[in-house]
Amino acid sequence: MTALSPNYRDAALATLAEAEVDVLVIGGGVVGAGCALDAVTRGLTVGLVEARDFASGTSSRSSKLIHGGLRYLEMLDFGLVREALRERGLILQRLAPHLARPVRFLYPLKHHAWERLYAGLGVTLYDTMAWSHSLPRHRHLTRRGALRACPALRSDSLVGALQYYDGQLDDARHTMFLARTAAAYGAHVVSRAEVVGFLREGERVTGVRVHDLEHDHTFEIRAQQVVNSTGVWTDDTQSLVGERGQFHVRASKGIHLVVPRDRIQSSTGLILRTATSVLFVIPWGRHWIVGTTDTDWSLDKAHPAASSKDIDYLLGEVNKVLSRPLERADVEGVYAGLRPLLSGESESTSKLSREHTVGSPVPGLVVVAGGKYTTYRVMARDAIDACVHGLARSVPRCVTDDVPLLGAEGYPALWNRRGLLAADSGLHVARVEHLLGRYGTLTLELLDLIREDPDLGRPIEGADDYLRAEFVYAAAAEGARHLVDVLTRRTRISIETFDRGTVAARDAAELMGRVLGWTPEQRDREVENYRLRVEAERASQEQQDDETADATRLGAPDVVPLRL
């Protein structure tokens, strides 16, 4: 089983510099990682390079849902909904049952018969279009029944409700697992490696120039086919080729708030209509995620900033239905992400297409853009199909609908043994359940670490939900190179604690440093960089407009600045 260790990274870089690969993927988000897994499981030689950390862009900043998109039914986009529901079932049942789980939602009704009939027909169609019965079907509730499920609702905010189910997963961990699974099948997967140019032979793209940001070294990777899967950076990557793309990507900003679970008394999530879109209140462990917004964004793509106006908007919308309103002081964490939407269909970002497009603007280069998180596998399949066409040789078809991610095989049986695992390891069964929901059967590797060093079985200071072993494992096996990688993506401490992870930072850096060989000066530098990041984010969230918030957020330096 391949671990994304420091030694693995060095070996992968050396291999990519020496030998031509069939397919090189640019971008380590969910679609890029999905492309790498799709290509390598067809028997192709594969490389993947990511300028920052895996899932460091859009793929770590979603609503953490895998869903068909109820609102797309109103747009009569039945094909997209059916496709997404099929993918939801695959993820929940076969591909990543250890990372995904059902989540229940309540949709309050504000009007009597007509709205119940209209919304009920929509949710009935939604359930019917799902390709399997992996989730319970919807139910109609009276106002009393709805208030019993969600006592936090104002009684005058609804006349009844519908209850339905969708799926949830930790997007960043899922993306990392895709990359690690691709590596296990033989792909060469590398983060902190920035593409700074393309190689050409006449009009054909034959590879890329890459700058290894960790060791300040530039080299070339040759490839039969190159896939541009860089999400909101699609147009920027295309500009390096010197060719105009066939389509353009427009960024839409969505922000989310994280509040403690006790601030909203409910046993179910909520979905609420707003004037322009929908608002989710999503259960997330000991927290709620409240989101999202949908506004045009043309500023810094790496660190989209949430403004005070954004935060006030979400609080104002959710407080319309809560009997005990949320206040700014209730907000533990805030995160902002950018949706990569195909431009041209509408002036309003909320109406832009979530369909994806695959094109080949020049020989040797395939571009994939658009889409939504849930349908990443379909996007990857279509992109690699285009690569296969360019390879002009017989290549097996896509098989990723039957390739479980690492940690998935045997997961139900190990979950059933969680009590025995707890007794054997000395951990509380709740701790073992936490590990199983984040690592699946790879939990056994963390339990081995704890067996060798029992101190790693303690919670980390400042973030009681996470064990010290998880920080060692993130650096040793999950490709984490820097403190920010662990506090914001391998764990969610940066949005799940009121201090945004600053208390946990020093212990986390010490544990990571053991694996990565950091000197005391390097540990201090990582901690200070993270502190400055948190300060800049907090300050940006006090600004009233996007421009000022963006400028404030950019006041903190990147831990590893990009070359371009």
Coordinates of C-alpha atoms in Angstrom, one line a residue:
M1 CA 0.0 0.0 0.0
T2 CA 1.5 3.3 -1.1
A3 CA 2.0 6.1 1.5
L4 CA 2.4 9.6 0.3
S5 CA 5.6 9.9 2.3
P6 CA 8.5 12.4 1.9
N7 CA 10.5 9.5 0.3
Y8 CA 7.7 8.7 -2.0
R9 CA 7.5 12.3 -3.2
D10 CA 11.3 12.4 -4.0
A11 CA 11.0 9.1 -5.9
A12 CA 8.0 10.3 -7.9
L13 CA 9.7 13.5 -8.9
A14 CA 12.8 11.6 -10.0
T15 CA 10.7 9.2 -12.1
L16 CA 8.7 11.9 -13.8
A17 CA 11.9 13.8 -14.7
E18 CA 13.4 10.7 -16.3
A19 CA 10.6 8.9 -18.3
E20 CA 7.8 10.0 -20.5
V21 CA 4.3 9.2 -19.2
D22 CA 1.2 8.5 -21.1
V23 CA -0.9 11.1 -19.2
L24 CA 0.2 14.0 -17.1
V25 CA -2.5 15.7 -15.0
I26 CA -2.1 19.3 -13.9
G27 CA -4.2 20.0 -10.7
G28 CA -4.6 18.1 -7.5
G29 CA -8.3 18.9 -6.8
V30 CA -11.0 16.3 -6.9
V31 CA -11.2 16.2 -10.8
G32 CA -7.4 16.1 -11.2
A33 CA -7.0 13.3 -8.6
G34 CA -10.0 11.5 -10.3
C35 CA -8.3 11.8 -13.7
A36 CA -5.1 10.3 -12.3
L37 CA -7.0 7.4 -10.8
D38 CA -9.0 6.8 -14.0
A39 CA -6.0 6.8 -16.2
V40 CA -3.8 4.6 -14.0
T41 CA -6.6 2.0 -13.6
R42 CA -6.8 1.8 -17.4
G43 CA -3.2 0.6 -17.5
L44 CA -1.6 4.0 -18.5
T45 CA 1.5 5.5 -17.0
V46 CA 0.4 8.6 -15.1
G47 CA 1.8 11.7 -13.4
L48 CA -0.1 14.3 -11.4
V49 CA 1.4 17.6 -10.2
E50 CA -0.3 20.1 -7.9
A51 CA 1.2 23.6 -7.2
R52 CA -0.1 23.8 -3.7
D53 CA -1.6 21.0 -1.5
F54 CA -4.1 18.4 -2.6
A55 CA -7.6 19.9 -2.5
S56 CA -6.2 23.3 -1.5
G57 CA -8.6 25.2 -3.8
T58 CA -12.3 24.5 -4.4
S59 CA -12.1 20.9 -3.4
S60 CA -11.6 21.6 0.3
R61 CA -14.2 24.5 0.5
S62 CA -17.5 23.0 -0.6
S63 CA -20.6 22.4 1.4
K64 CA -19.3 18.9 2.1
L65 CA -22.3 17.3 0.4
I66 CA -22.7 14.7 -2.3
H67 CA -26.1 15.4 -3.8
G68 CA -28.1 15.5 -7.0
G69 CA -29.0 19.1 -6.6
L70 CA -32.7 19.6 -5.9
R71 CA -32.7 23.1 -7.4
Y72 CA -31.5 21.8 -10.8
L73 CA -34.9 20.0 -11.0
E74 CA -36.5 23.4 -11.1
M75 CA -34.2 24.3 -14.0
L76 CA -35.4 21.0 -15.7
D77 CA -31.8 19.8 -15.8
F78 CA -32.9 16.2 -15.3
G79 CA -29.8 14.7 -16.9
L80 CA -27.5 16.4 -14.4
V81 CA -29.6 15.4 -11.4
R82 CA -29.9 11.8 -12.5
E83 CA -26.1 11.6 -13.2
A84 CA -25.3 13.2 -9.8
L85 CA -27.7 10.9 -7.9
R86 CA -26.1 7.8 -9.5
E87 CA -22.6 9.1 -8.4
R88 CA -24.0 9.8 -4.9
G89 CA -25.0 6.1 -4.7
L90 CA -21.7 4.9 -5.9
I91 CA -19.7 7.0 -3.4
L92 CA -22.0 6.0 -0.5
Q93 CA -22.2 2.3 -1.2
R94 CA -19.0 1.2 -3.0
L95 CA -16.3 3.8 -3.6
A96 CA -16.0 5.6 -0.3
P97 CA -18.4 4.2 2.4
H98 CA -15.8 5.1 5.0
L99 CA -15.7 8.8 4.1
A100 CA -19.4 9.3 3.1
R101 CA -22.6 9.0 5.1
P102 CA -26.3 9.9 4.9
V103 CA -27.5 13.2 6.2
R104 CA -31.1 14.1 6.8
F105 CA -32.6 17.4 5.8
L106 CA -35.8 19.3 6.7
Y107 CA -37.4 21.5 4.1
P108 CA -39.9 23.9 5.9
L109 CA -43.1 24.7 4.0
K110 CA -44.5 28.2 4.3
H111 CA -47.7 27.8 2.4
H112 CA -50.4 25.2 2.6
A113 CA -51.6 22.7 -0.1
W114 CA -50.0 24.1 -3.2
E115 CA -46.4 24.2 -1.9
R116 CA -46.7 20.8 -0.3
L117 CA -47.9 19.4 -3.6
Y118 CA -45.2 21.2 -5.7
A119 CA -42.3 20.5 -3.4
G120 CA -43.5 17.0 -2.7
L121 CA -43.6 16.2 -6.4
G122 CA -40.0 17.5 -6.8
V123 CA -38.7 15.4 -3.9
T124 CA -40.6 12.3 -5.1
L125 CA -38.9 12.7 -8.5
Y126 CA -35.6 13.2 -6.7
D127 CA -36.0 10.0 -4.8
T128 CA -37.2 8.1 -7.9
M129 CA -34.3 9.3 -10.1
A130 CA -31.7 7.9 -7.6
W131 CA -30.4 4.7 -9.1
S132 CA -30.4 2.7 -5.8
H133 CA -32.1 2.7 -2.5
S134 CA -29.0 3.6 -0.6
L135 CA -30.9 6.3 1.3
P136 CA -34.4 6.4 2.9
R137 CA -37.2 8.0 0.9
H138 CA -38.7 11.4 1.9
R139 CA -41.5 11.9 4.4
H140 CA -44.2 14.6 4.8
L141 CA -44.3 16.2 8.3
T142 CA -46.9 18.3 10.0
R143 CA -45.7 21.5 11.7
R144 CA -45.7 19.6 15.1
G145 CA -43.6 16.8 13.6
A146 CA -41.2 19.3 12.0
L147 CA -40.8 21.2 15.3
R148 CA -40.2 17.9 17.1
A149 CA -37.3 17.2 14.7
C150 CA -36.0 20.8 14.8
P151 CA -37.1 22.6 18.0
A152 CA -34.8 25.5 16.9
L153 CA -37.3 26.6 14.3
R154 CA -39.7 29.5 14.9
S155 CA -43.2 28.0 15.0
D156 CA -44.5 30.8 12.8
S157 CA -41.8 30.1 10.1
L158 CA -43.5 27.0 8.7
V159 CA -46.9 25.3 8.3
G160 CA -45.3 21.8 7.7
A161 CA -42.2 20.3 6.2
L162 CA -40.7 17.7 4.0
Q163 CA -37.9 15.4 5.2
Y164 CA -35.4 13.9 2.8
Y165 CA -31.9 12.5 2.7
D166 CA -28.7 13.3 0.8
G167 CA -25.0 12.3 1.3
Q168 CA -22.1 14.0 3.1
L169 CA -18.3 13.6 3.0
D170 CA -15.2 15.5 4.0
D171 CA -14.2 16.8 0.6
A172 CA -10.5 17.4 1.3
R173 CA -9.9 14.0 2.8
H174 CA -11.8 12.4 -0.1
T175 CA -9.7 14.2 -2.6
M176 CA -6.5 13.2 -0.8
F177 CA -7.7 9.6 -0.8
L178 CA -8.3 9.7 -4.5
A179 CA -4.7 10.9 -5.0
R180 CA -3.3 8.3 -2.6
T181 CA -5.4 5.5 -4.3
A182 CA -4.0 6.6 -7.7
A183 CA -0.5 6.4 -6.2
A184 CA -1.3 2.9 -4.9
Y185 CA -2.1 1.8 -8.5
G186 CA 1.2 3.2 -9.8
A187 CA 0.6 6.9 -10.5
H188 CA 3.3 9.4 -9.6
V189 CA 1.5 12.0 -7.5
V190 CA 3.3 15.1 -6.3
S191 CA 2.2 18.3 -4.5
R192 CA 4.0 21.6 -4.2
A193 CA 5.1 21.3 -7.8
E194 CA 4.1 24.2 -10.0
V195 CA 3.7 24.0 -13.8
V196 CA 5.5 27.1 -15.1
G197 CA 5.4 26.3 -18.9
F198 CA 4.5 23.9 -21.6
L199 CA 6.8 21.9 -23.9
R200 CA 5.9 22.0 -27.6
E201 CA 6.9 20.2 -30.8
G202 CA 5.4 22.3 -33.5
E203 CA 1.7 22.8 -32.6
R204 CA 1.7 19.7 -30.3
V205 CA 2.0 19.9 -26.5
T206 CA 4.5 17.3 -25.4
G207 CA 4.9 18.0 -21.7
V208 CA 5.5 20.7 -19.1
R209 CA 8.2 22.5 -17.2
V210 CA 7.7 22.1 -13.4
H211 CA 9.2 24.0 -10.5
D212 CA 9.6 21.9 -7.4
L213 CA 8.7 24.5 -4.8
E214 CA 10.1 22.5 -1.9
H215 CA 13.6 22.3 -3.3
D216 CA 13.6 25.2 -5.7
H217 CA 14.4 23.1 -8.7
T218 CA 13.0 23.3 -12.2
F219 CA 12.8 20.3 -14.6
E220 CA 10.8 18.9 -17.5
I221 CA 8.1 16.2 -17.6
R222 CA 7.3 14.7 -21.0
A223 CA 3.9 13.2 -21.7
Q224 CA 1.9 11.9 -24.6
Q225 CA -1.2 13.7 -23.3
V226 CA -1.5 16.6 -20.8
V227 CA -4.7 17.2 -18.9
N228 CA -5.5 20.8 -17.7
S229 CA -7.7 20.1 -14.6
T230 CA -7.1 23.3 -12.7
G231 CA -10.6 24.5 -11.9
V232 CA -10.9 28.2 -11.4
W233 CA -7.2 28.5 -12.6
T234 CA -8.2 26.9 -16.0
D235 CA -7.7 30.1 -18.0
D236 CA -4.4 30.9 -16.2
T237 CA -3.0 27.5 -17.1
Q238 CA -4.2 27.8 -20.7
S239 CA -2.4 31.2 -21.0
L240 CA 0.9 29.3 -20.5
V241 CA 0.2 27.3 -23.6
G242 CA -0.1 30.5 -25.7
E243 CA -3.4 29.4 -27.2
R244 CA -6.9 30.7 -26.5
G245 CA -9.1 28.2 -24.9
Q246 CA -12.4 26.9 -26.3
F247 CA -14.3 28.0 -23.3
H248 CA -13.7 30.2 -20.2
V249 CA -14.2 29.6 -16.5
R250 CA -15.8 32.2 -14.2
A251 CA -15.4 32.0 -10.5
S252 CA -18.4 32.3 -8.1
K253 CA -17.6 32.7 -4.4
G254 CA -19.5 30.7 -1.8
I255 CA -18.8 31.2 1.9
H256 CA -19.8 29.0 4.9
L257 CA -20.0 29.6 8.6
V258 CA -19.3 26.9 11.2
V259 CA -21.1 27.1 14.6
P260 CA -21.1 24.7 17.6
R261 CA -23.8 22.1 17.6
D262 CA -25.5 23.4 20.7
R263 CA -26.3 26.8 19.1
I264 CA -29.0 25.2 17.0
Q265 CA -31.3 22.6 18.6
S266 CA -32.1 20.1 15.9
S267 CA -31.7 16.4 15.0
T268 CA -31.8 17.2 11.3
G269 CA -30.2 19.6 8.8
L270 CA -32.2 22.3 7.1
I271 CA -32.6 23.5 3.5
L272 CA -34.1 27.0 3.2
R273 CA -35.1 29.1 0.2
T274 CA -33.5 32.5 -0.2
A275 CA -34.3 35.3 -2.7
T276 CA -31.5 34.1 -5.0
S277 CA -30.7 30.5 -4.1
V278 CA -30.9 28.0 -1.3
L279 CA -29.4 27.9 2.2
F280 CA -28.2 24.8 4.0
V281 CA -27.7 24.2 7.7
I282 CA -25.7 21.0 7.7
P283 CA -24.8 18.8 10.6
W284 CA -21.0 18.4 10.9
G285 CA -19.8 16.3 13.9
R286 CA -20.1 18.6 16.9
H287 CA -20.8 21.6 14.6
W288 CA -23.2 23.0 12.0
I289 CA -22.1 24.3 8.6
V290 CA -24.3 27.2 7.4
G291 CA -24.0 28.2 3.7
T292 CA -23.8 29.3 1.1
T293 CA -23.5 32.5 -0.9
D294 CA -23.2 32.8 -4.6
T295 CA -21.4 36.0 -5.8
D296 CA -19.1 36.8 -8.7
W297 CA -15.4 36.8 -7.8
S298 CA -12.5 38.2 -9.9
L299 CA -9.9 38.8 -7.2
D300 CA -7.2 36.4 -5.7
K301 CA -8.1 32.8 -6.5
A302 CA -5.9 31.1 -4.0
H303 CA -7.3 32.8 -0.9
P304 CA -10.9 34.0 -1.6
A305 CA -11.9 36.2 1.3
A306 CA -15.2 36.2 3.2
S307 CA -16.3 39.8 4.0
S308 CA -18.3 41.0 6.9
K309 CA -21.1 41.6 4.5
D310 CA -21.1 37.9 3.5
I311 CA -21.2 36.8 7.1
D312 CA -24.0 39.1 8.0
Y313 CA -26.0 37.9 4.9
L314 CA -25.8 34.3 6.0
L315 CA -26.7 35.1 9.6
G316 CA -29.6 37.2 8.5
E317 CA -31.0 34.5 6.3
V318 CA -30.7 31.7 8.8
N319 CA -32.0 33.9 11.6
K320 CA -35.3 34.4 9.7
V321 CA -36.4 30.9 10.8
L322 CA -34.5 30.4 14.1
S323 CA -36.3 31.0 17.5
R324 CA -32.9 31.8 19.1
P325 CA -30.9 33.9 16.5
L326 CA -27.2 33.2 15.9
E327 CA -24.8 36.0 16.6
R328 CA -21.3 36.8 15.3
A329 CA -19.9 35.5 18.6
D330 CA -21.3 32.1 17.8
V331 CA -19.2 31.7 14.7
E332 CA -16.3 29.3 15.2
G333 CA -15.0 29.2 11.7
V334 CA -15.5 30.8 8.2
Y335 CA -14.3 29.5 4.9
A336 CA -14.7 30.7 1.3
G337 CA -14.4 28.7 -1.9
L338 CA -14.8 29.4 -5.6
R339 CA -17.0 27.4 -7.9
P340 CA -15.5 26.9 -11.4
L341 CA -18.5 27.8 -13.6
L342 CA -18.5 27.8 -17.4
S343 CA -19.0 31.4 -18.5
G344 CA -21.3 32.6 -21.2
E345 CA -24.7 31.3 -20.3
S346 CA -25.8 34.1 -17.9
E347 CA -24.7 37.3 -16.2
S348 CA -25.8 35.8 -12.8
T349 CA -23.4 33.3 -11.3
S350 CA -26.3 31.5 -9.7
K351 CA -27.6 30.7 -13.1
L352 CA -24.4 29.6 -14.7
S353 CA -24.2 25.9 -15.8
R354 CA -22.8 23.2 -13.5
E355 CA -22.4 21.0 -16.5
H356 CA -18.8 20.2 -17.4
T357 CA -17.0 20.5 -20.7
V358 CA -14.0 18.6 -22.1
G359 CA -12.0 20.0 -25.1
S360 CA -8.7 19.6 -26.9
P361 CA -7.6 23.1 -28.0
V362 CA -4.3 21.8 -29.4
P363 CA -2.9 18.3 -30.0
G364 CA -1.6 16.7 -26.9
L365 CA -3.6 18.9 -24.5
V366 CA -7.0 18.1 -22.9
V367 CA -8.9 20.6 -20.8
V368 CA -11.7 19.7 -18.4
A369 CA -13.7 22.4 -16.6
G370 CA -17.0 23.1 -14.9
G371 CA -19.1 20.5 -13.2
K372 CA -19.8 19.9 -9.5
Y373 CA -18.0 17.9 -6.8
T374 CA -20.4 15.0 -6.9
T375 CA -19.8 14.2 -10.6
Y376 CA -16.0 14.4 -10.4
R377 CA -15.7 10.7 -11.6
V378 CA -17.7 11.4 -14.7
M379 CA -15.7 14.4 -15.5
A380 CA -12.5 12.4 -15.1
R381 CA -13.8 9.6 -17.3
D382 CA -14.6 12.0 -20.1
A383 CA -11.2 13.7 -19.8
I384 CA -9.3 10.5 -20.0
D385 CA -11.5 9.3 -22.8
A386 CA -10.3 12.4 -24.7
C387 CA -6.7 11.5 -23.9
V388 CA -7.2 7.9 -25.1
H389 CA -8.5 9.3 -28.4
G390 CA -5.2 11.4 -28.7
L391 CA -3.1 8.3 -27.8
A392 CA -4.5 6.5 -30.9
R393 CA -4.0 3.1 -29.4
S394 CA -6.3 0.5 -27.8
V395 CA -6.8 1.4 -24.1
P396 CA -9.3 -0.3 -21.7
R397 CA -12.5 1.6 -20.8
C398 CA -13.0 3.4 -17.5
V399 CA -13.4 1.1 -14.5
T400 CA -13.5 3.6 -11.6
D401 CA -17.1 2.9 -10.9
D402 CA -15.8 -0.4 -9.5
V403 CA -12.5 0.8 -7.8
P404 CA -13.0 1.5 -4.1
L405 CA -10.7 4.0 -2.5
L406 CA -8.1 2.9 0.0
G407 CA -9.7 2.3 3.3
A408 CA -13.0 1.2 1.8
E409 CA -12.5 -2.6 1.3
G410 CA -13.6 -4.4 4.4
Y411 CA -14.8 -1.2 6.1
P412 CA -18.3 -2.5 7.2
A413 CA -16.7 -5.5 8.9
L414 CA -14.1 -3.4 10.7
W415 CA -16.8 -0.9 11.8
N416 CA -18.7 -3.9 13.3
R417 CA -15.5 -4.7 15.2
R418 CA -15.0 -1.2 16.6
G419 CA -15.7 -2.4 20.2
L420 CA -13.0 -5.0 19.9
L421 CA -10.6 -2.5 18.4
A422 CA -11.2 -0.1 21.3
A423 CA -10.6 -2.8 23.9
D424 CA -7.4 -3.9 22.2
S425 CA -6.0 -0.4 21.7
G426 CA -7.1 1.1 25.0
L427 CA -9.0 3.9 23.2
H428 CA -12.6 4.7 23.9
V429 CA -14.9 3.3 21.3
A430 CA -15.9 6.9 20.3
R431 CA -12.2 7.6 19.4
V432 CA -12.1 4.4 17.2
E433 CA -15.4 5.5 15.5
H434 CA -13.8 8.9 14.8
L435 CA -10.8 7.2 13.2
L436 CA -12.9 4.7 11.2
G437 CA -14.9 7.7 9.7
R438 CA -11.7 9.4 8.6
Y439 CA -9.4 6.5 7.6
G440 CA -11.6 3.4 7.1
T441 CA -9.5 0.2 7.3
L442 CA -6.4 2.3 7.3
T443 CA -7.3 3.0 10.9
L444 CA -5.2 -0.1 11.7
E445 CA -2.1 1.8 10.6
L446 CA -2.9 4.6 13.1
L447 CA -3.6 2.1 15.9
D448 CA -0.1 0.6 15.1
L449 CA 1.4 4.0 15.6
I450 CA -0.4 4.4 19.0
R451 CA 0.7 0.9 20.0
E452 CA 4.4 1.8 19.3
D453 CA 4.0 5.2 21.1
P454 CA 1.0 5.4 23.5
D455 CA 1.5 9.1 23.8
L456 CA 0.1 9.4 20.3
G457 CA -3.2 8.1 21.5
R458 CA -3.8 11.4 23.4
P459 CA -5.9 14.3 22.0
I460 CA -3.9 17.2 20.7
E461 CA -4.0 20.3 22.8
G462 CA -6.7 22.8 21.7
A463 CA -8.6 20.3 19.5
D464 CA -9.9 17.4 21.5
D465 CA -11.5 15.6 18.6
Y466 CA -8.2 14.8 17.0
L467 CA -5.5 12.4 18.3
R468 CA -1.8 13.2 18.1
A469 CA -1.2 10.1 15.9
E470 CA -3.2 11.8 13.1
F471 CA -0.6 14.6 12.7
V472 CA 2.3 12.1 12.5
Y473 CA 0.3 10.0 10.0
A474 CA -0.7 13.1 7.9
A475 CA 3.0 13.9 7.3
A476 CA 4.1 10.3 6.9
A477 CA 1.4 8.8 4.7
E478 CA -1.0 11.6 3.5
G479 CA 1.3 13.9 1.7
A480 CA 1.1 16.8 4.2
R481 CA 4.1 19.0 3.7
H482 CA 3.3 22.0 5.9
L483 CA 1.3 22.9 9.1
V484 CA -1.4 24.6 7.1
D485 CA -2.0 21.4 5.1
V486 CA -2.8 19.5 8.3
L487 CA -4.8 22.1 10.2
T488 CA -7.0 23.1 7.3
R489 CA -7.3 19.9 5.1
R490 CA -6.1 16.7 6.8
T491 CA -8.1 17.9 9.8
R492 CA -10.6 20.7 10.0
I493 CA -9.2 22.3 13.1
S494 CA -9.0 25.7 11.4
I495 CA -12.8 26.0 11.2
E496 CA -13.8 23.8 14.1
T497 CA -12.3 25.8 17.0
F498 CA -12.8 29.4 18.1
D499 CA -9.0 30.0 18.1
R500 CA -8.9 28.7 14.4
G501 CA -6.2 26.2 15.3
T502 CA -3.6 28.6 16.8
V503 CA -3.5 26.6 20.1
A504 CA -3.0 23.3 18.4
A505 CA -0.4 24.7 16.0
R506 CA 2.7 24.2 18.1
D507 CA 2.0 20.6 19.1
A508 CA 1.0 19.8 15.5
A509 CA 4.2 21.3 14.1
E510 CA 6.3 19.3 16.6
L511 CA 4.6 16.1 15.6
M512 CA 4.9 16.8 11.9
G513 CA 8.5 17.9 12.3
R514 CA 9.5 14.5 13.6
V515 CA 8.5 13.0 10.2
L516 CA 9.7 15.8 7.9
G517 CA 13.0 16.5 9.8
W518 CA 12.2 20.1 10.7
T519 CA 14.7 22.1 12.7
P520 CA 13.4 24.1 15.7
E521 CA 13.7 27.2 13.4
Q522 CA 11.5 25.5 10.7
R523 CA 8.9 24.6 13.3
D524 CA 8.8 28.2 14.6
R525 CA 8.5 29.4 11.0
E526 CA 5.6 27.1 10.3
V527 CA 3.7 28.1 13.5
E528 CA 4.3 31.8 12.8
N529 CA 3.1 31.5 9.2
Y530 CA 0.0 29.8 10.4
R531 CA -0.6 32.5 13.0
L532 CA -0.3 35.3 10.4
R533 CA -2.7 33.4 8.1
V534 CA -5.3 33.3 10.9
E535 CA -4.8 36.9 11.8
A536 CA -5.3 37.9 8.1
E537 CA -8.4 35.8 7.7
R538 CA -10.0 37.3 10.9
A539 CA -9.2 40.8 9.8
S540 CA -10.5 40.2 6.2
Q541 CA -13.8 39.1 7.8
E542 CA -14.2 42.5 9.4
Q543 CA -14.1 44.3 6.0
Q544 CA -17.3 45.4 4.3
D545 CA -16.5 44.7 0.7
D546 CA -14.7 42.1 -1.4
E547 CA -11.8 44.4 -2.5
T548 CA -10.8 45.4 1.0
A549 CA -11.3 41.9 2.4
D550 CA -9.1 40.5 -0.4
A551 CA -6.3 43.0 0.2
T552 CA -6.4 42.3 3.9
R553 CA -6.3 38.5 3.4
L554 CA -3.3 38.9 1.1
G555 CA -1.4 40.5 4.0
A556 CA -0.3 37.1 5.1
P557 CA 2.5 35.4 3.1
D558 CA 2.1 31.9 1.6
V559 CA 4.1 29.3 3.4
V560 CA 5.6 28.3 0.0
P561 CA 5.2 31.2 -2.5
L562 CA 4.5 30.2 -6.1
R563 CA 7.0 31.1 -8.7
L564 CA 4.6 32.7 -11.2

